[in-house]
XYZ file of C-alpha atoms in Angstrom:
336
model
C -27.514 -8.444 6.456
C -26.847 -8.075 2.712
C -23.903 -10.748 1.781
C -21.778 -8.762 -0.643
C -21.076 -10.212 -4.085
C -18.540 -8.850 -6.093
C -17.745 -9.075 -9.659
C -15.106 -11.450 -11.233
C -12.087 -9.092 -12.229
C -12.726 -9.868 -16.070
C -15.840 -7.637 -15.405
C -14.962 -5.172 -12.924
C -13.649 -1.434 -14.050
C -10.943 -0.497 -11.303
C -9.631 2.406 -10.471
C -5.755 2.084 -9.110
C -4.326 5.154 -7.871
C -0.320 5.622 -7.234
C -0.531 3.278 -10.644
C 3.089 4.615 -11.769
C 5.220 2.948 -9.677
C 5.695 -0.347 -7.243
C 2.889 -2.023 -5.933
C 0.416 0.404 -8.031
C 2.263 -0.125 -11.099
C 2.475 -4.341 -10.265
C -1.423 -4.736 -9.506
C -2.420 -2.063 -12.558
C -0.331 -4.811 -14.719
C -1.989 -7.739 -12.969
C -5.374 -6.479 -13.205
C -5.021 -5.848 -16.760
C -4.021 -9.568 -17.866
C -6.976 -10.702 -15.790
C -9.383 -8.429 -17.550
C -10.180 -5.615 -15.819
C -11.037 -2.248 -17.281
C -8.465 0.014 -15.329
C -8.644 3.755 -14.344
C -4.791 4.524 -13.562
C -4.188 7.691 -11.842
C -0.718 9.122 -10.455
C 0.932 12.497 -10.695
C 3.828 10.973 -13.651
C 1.485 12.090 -16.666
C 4.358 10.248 -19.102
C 4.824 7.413 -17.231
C 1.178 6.578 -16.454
C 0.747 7.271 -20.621
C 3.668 4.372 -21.377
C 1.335 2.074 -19.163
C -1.142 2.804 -20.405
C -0.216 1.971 -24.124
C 1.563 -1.238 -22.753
C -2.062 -2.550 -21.441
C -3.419 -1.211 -24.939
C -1.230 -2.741 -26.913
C -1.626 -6.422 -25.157
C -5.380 -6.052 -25.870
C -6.519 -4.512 -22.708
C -8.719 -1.766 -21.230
C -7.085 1.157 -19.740
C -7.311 5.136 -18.907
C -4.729 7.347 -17.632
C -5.709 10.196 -15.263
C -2.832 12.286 -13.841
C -3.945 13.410 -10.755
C -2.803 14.232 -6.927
C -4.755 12.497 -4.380
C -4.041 15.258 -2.351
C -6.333 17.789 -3.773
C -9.558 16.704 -3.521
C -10.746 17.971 -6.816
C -8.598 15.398 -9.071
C -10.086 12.673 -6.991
C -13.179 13.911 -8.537
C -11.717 13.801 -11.993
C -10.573 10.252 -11.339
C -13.766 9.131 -10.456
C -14.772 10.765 -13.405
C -13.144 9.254 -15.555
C -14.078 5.605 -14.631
C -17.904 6.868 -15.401
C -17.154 9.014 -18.295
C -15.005 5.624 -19.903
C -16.783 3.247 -18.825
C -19.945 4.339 -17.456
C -19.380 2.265 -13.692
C -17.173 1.868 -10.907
C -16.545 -1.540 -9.151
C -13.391 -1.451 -7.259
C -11.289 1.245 -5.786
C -7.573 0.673 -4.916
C -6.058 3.907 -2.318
C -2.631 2.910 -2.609
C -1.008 6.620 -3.483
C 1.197 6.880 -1.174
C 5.169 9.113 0.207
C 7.817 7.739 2.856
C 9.780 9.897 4.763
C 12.957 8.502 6.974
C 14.458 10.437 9.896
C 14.439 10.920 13.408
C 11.011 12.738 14.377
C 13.252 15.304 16.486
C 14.718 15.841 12.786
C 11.644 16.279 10.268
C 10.431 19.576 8.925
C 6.782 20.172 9.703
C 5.884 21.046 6.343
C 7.241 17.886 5.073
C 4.964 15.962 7.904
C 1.789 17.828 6.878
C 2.393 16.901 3.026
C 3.058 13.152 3.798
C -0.201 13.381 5.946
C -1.904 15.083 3.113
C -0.924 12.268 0.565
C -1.414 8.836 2.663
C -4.100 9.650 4.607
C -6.224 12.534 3.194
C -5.597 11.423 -0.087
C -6.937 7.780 0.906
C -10.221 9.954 2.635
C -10.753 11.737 -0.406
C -10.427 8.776 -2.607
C -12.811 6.535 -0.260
C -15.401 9.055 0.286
C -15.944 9.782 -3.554
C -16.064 5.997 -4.365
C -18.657 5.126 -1.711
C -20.765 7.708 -3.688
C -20.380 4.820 -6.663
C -20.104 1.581 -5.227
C -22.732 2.241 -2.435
C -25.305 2.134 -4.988
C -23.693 -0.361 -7.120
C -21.402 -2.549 -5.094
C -18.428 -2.873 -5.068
C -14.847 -3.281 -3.318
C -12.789 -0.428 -1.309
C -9.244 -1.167 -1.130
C -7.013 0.834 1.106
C -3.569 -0.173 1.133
C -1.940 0.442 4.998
C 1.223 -1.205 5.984
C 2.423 -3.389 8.624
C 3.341 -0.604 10.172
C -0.537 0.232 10.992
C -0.014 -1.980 13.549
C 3.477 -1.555 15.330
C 5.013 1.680 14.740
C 9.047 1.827 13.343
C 12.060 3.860 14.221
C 13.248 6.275 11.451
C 9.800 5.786 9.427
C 8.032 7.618 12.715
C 5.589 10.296 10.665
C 4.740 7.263 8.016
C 3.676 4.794 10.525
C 1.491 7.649 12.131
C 0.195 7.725 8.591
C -1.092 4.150 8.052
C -2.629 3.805 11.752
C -4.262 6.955 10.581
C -5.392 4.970 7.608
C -5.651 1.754 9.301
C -8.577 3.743 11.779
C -10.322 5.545 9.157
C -10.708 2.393 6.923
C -12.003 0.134 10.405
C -14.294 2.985 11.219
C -15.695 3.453 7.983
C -16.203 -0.555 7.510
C -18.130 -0.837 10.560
C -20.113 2.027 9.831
C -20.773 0.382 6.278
C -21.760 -3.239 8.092
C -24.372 -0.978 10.458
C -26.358 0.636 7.228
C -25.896 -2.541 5.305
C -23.730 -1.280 2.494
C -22.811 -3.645 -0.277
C -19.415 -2.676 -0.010
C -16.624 -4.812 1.045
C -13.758 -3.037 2.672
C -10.429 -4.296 2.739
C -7.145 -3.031 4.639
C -3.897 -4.100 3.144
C -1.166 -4.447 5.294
C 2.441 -5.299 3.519
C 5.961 -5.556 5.107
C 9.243 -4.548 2.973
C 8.524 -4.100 -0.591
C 10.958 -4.285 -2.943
C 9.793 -1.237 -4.828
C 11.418 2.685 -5.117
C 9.904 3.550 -2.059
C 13.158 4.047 -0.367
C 14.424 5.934 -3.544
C 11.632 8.277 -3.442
C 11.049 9.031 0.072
C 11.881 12.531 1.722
C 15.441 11.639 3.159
C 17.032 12.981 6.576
C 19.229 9.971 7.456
C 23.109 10.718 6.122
C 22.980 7.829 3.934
C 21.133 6.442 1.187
C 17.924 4.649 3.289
C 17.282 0.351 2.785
C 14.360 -2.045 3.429
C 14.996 -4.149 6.601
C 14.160 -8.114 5.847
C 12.278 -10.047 5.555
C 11.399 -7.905 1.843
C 8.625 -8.898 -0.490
C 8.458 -8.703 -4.222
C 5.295 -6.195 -5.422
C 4.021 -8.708 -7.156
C 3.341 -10.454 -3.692
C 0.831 -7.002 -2.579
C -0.825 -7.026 -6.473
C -2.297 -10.659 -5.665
C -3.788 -9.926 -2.769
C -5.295 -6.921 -3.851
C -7.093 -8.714 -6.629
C -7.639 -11.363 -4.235
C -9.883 -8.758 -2.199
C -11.207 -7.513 -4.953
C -12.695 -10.951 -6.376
C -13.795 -11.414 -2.765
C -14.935 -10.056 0.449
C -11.947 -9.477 2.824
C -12.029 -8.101 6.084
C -7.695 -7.193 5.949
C -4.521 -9.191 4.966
C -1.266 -8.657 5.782
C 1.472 -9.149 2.986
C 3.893 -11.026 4.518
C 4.465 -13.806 7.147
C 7.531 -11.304 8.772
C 4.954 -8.235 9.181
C 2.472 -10.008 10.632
C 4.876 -11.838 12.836
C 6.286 -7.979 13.976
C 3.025 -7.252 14.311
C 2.171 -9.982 16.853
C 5.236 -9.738 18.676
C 4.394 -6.234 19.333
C 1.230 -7.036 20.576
C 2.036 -10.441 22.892
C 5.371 -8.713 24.139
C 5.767 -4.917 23.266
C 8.233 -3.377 25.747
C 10.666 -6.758 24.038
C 9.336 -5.569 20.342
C 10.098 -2.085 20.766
C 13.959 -3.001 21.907
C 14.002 -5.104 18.821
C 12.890 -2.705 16.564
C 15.240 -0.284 17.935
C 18.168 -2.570 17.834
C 17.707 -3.865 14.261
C 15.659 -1.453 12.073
C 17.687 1.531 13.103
C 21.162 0.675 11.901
C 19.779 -1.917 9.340
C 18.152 1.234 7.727
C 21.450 2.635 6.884
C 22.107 1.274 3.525
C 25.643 2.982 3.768
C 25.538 4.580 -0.002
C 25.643 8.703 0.101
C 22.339 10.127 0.033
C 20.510 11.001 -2.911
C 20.634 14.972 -3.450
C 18.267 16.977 -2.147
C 15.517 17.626 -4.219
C 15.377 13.546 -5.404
C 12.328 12.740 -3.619
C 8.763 12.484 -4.357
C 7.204 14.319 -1.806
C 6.359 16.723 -3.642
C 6.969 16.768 -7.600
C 6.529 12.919 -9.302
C 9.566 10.683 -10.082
C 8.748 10.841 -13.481
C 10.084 7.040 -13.655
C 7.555 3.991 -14.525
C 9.437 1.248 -11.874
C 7.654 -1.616 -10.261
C 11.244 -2.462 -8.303
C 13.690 -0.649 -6.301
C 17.115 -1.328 -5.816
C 17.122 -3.770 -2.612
C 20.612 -5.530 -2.348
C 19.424 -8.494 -0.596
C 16.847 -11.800 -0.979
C 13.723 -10.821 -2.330
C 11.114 -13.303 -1.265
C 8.486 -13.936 -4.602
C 6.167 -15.590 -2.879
C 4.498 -15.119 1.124
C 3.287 -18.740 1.807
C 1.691 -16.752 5.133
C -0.361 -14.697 2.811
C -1.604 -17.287 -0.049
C -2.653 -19.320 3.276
C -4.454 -16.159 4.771
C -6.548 -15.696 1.573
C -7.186 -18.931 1.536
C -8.455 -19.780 4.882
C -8.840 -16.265 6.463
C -6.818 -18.074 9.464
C -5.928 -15.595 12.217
C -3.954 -18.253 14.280
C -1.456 -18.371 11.632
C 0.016 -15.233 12.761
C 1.162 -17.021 16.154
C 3.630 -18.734 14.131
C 5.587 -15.015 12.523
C 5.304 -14.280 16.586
C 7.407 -16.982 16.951
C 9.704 -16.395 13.946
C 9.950 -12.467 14.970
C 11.192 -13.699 18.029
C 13.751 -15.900 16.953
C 14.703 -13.075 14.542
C 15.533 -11.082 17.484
C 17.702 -13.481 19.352
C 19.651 -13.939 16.675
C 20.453 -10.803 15.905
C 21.329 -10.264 19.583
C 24.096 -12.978 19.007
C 25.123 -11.734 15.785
């Protein structure tokens, strides 16, 4: 079997799609101080052009592509554009993504297909044009999921369906990579709450103004480890010792998991604040806003001590422990 090698970042040319806004716009920034020569694509054309003058301007290497990862044809252009700038392709980061809260009784089917159409065939398109490149080259396929890959929410039904959607496709595809001996390293990311505008831009059906539940994350916490898999071979990481606790909990005990969820994610979704007016989201036109944070009230954790010891060690076990912590989570709030 071939051992994959990838480049240091000061060498690689990256292509970041989503690159406008929360954990796109935290890793493009990231990437760039470490050296990378970034492809940025999102649909903001003005905000993606600020970025990229910001990287510029600090001496770095960067190309804007406005694109929708939902057609297939601009994922063509994007790839494109890595070739056409810098003649090679070494890492590719799917993390485009749309949320959509609501009851599933509640959503419009149109809205559905377009989120599906976005996260997941956008994440297809992306992965099947890069393998073209880094098949031959090497190279690193990053495909950022969510915690909720693994242990489906209330009120964020059609989005979890999304990311186990992704979360197959990108498992699949690895293991038919391993079987031909690719030189391709394919990584699953898997963050809790992120403090980013996702609730701000998300297609909205609850009757106030949607929130992230805690434990939240800052982006900066999801940018590291995607440069962390993109300097070296990683199977999947979860961002965040309180999604991969869910996550476990959901798996040792799920009948108990799903009553928690229920009991804490549904009103702790509620923010309380009026909805946004209709027509705010990003579903389907761009925010138009360059914003690595949203507006989360509460704590917002820097750091994921879970995570830095995950990339470290690769340790599985350690995700017994946020079983644990999930659980006492849930007692508490039964008392509360």
């Amino acid at each position: 079997m071939t051992k994959i090698k990838l480049r240091p970042l000061r060498d690689q040319v990256m292509v970041i799609t989503g690159a406008s806004s929360g954990i796109g716009l935290s890793t493009a920034r990231l990437a760039a101080k470490e050296g990378a020569r970034l492809v940025l694509a999102a649909r903001s054309e003005g905000p993606l052009r600020q970025l990229t003058a910001q990287i510029v301007d600090a001496g770095g290497q960067a190309v804007p592509v406005t694109a929708d990862v939902s057609r297939e044809e601009d994922v063509e252009r994007i790839a494109q554009a890595a070739l056409d700038t810098y003649g090679s392709l070494d890492t590719w980061v799917n993390n485009a993504g749309v949320g959509m809260y609501g009851k599933l009784e509640d959503l419009k089917v149109e809205d559905m297909r377009r989120l599906f159409d976005v996260n997941f065939w956008g994440l297809v398109y992306g992965s099947r044009v890069a393998l073209r490149h880094l098949k031959a080259r090497g190279g690193a396929l990053i495909n950022v999921g969510s915690v909720v890959s693994e242990q489906a929410i209330p009120l964020q039904g059609i989005y979890a369906a999304s990311k186990h959607a992704v979360k197959a496709f990108t498992d699949t595809l690895r293991m038919e990579l391993e079987h031909e001996d690719a030189p391709v390293s394919v990584t699953l990311i898997k963050p809790g709450p992120i403090d980013t505008p996702f609730p701000l831009n998300a297609q909205n059906y609850l009757d106030t103004e949607p929130q992230h539940v805690p434990p939240v994350y800052a982006p900066e916490t999801v940018a590291r480890a995607i440069l962390q898999a993109a300097a070296a071979p990683t199977r999947e990481l979860f961002v965040g010792g309180g999604g991969r606790g869910m996550a476990a909990f959901g798996m040792l005990a799920p009948g108990a998991a799903e009553r928690a969820m229920a009991a804490t994610v549904i009103p702790g979704t509620h923010s309380g604040k009026p909805p946004l007016p209709p027509g705010a989201s990003a579903l389907y036109h761009p925010s138009g806003k360059l914003a690595e944070r949203g507006d989360y009230p509460g704590h917002v954790q820097a750091t994921s001590a879970y995570t830095e010891a995950a990339s470290r060690s690769r340790l599985i076990g350690v995700g017994l422990l946020g079983a644990g912590l999930a659980a006492a989570l849930w007692r508490a709030s039964r008392r509360d």
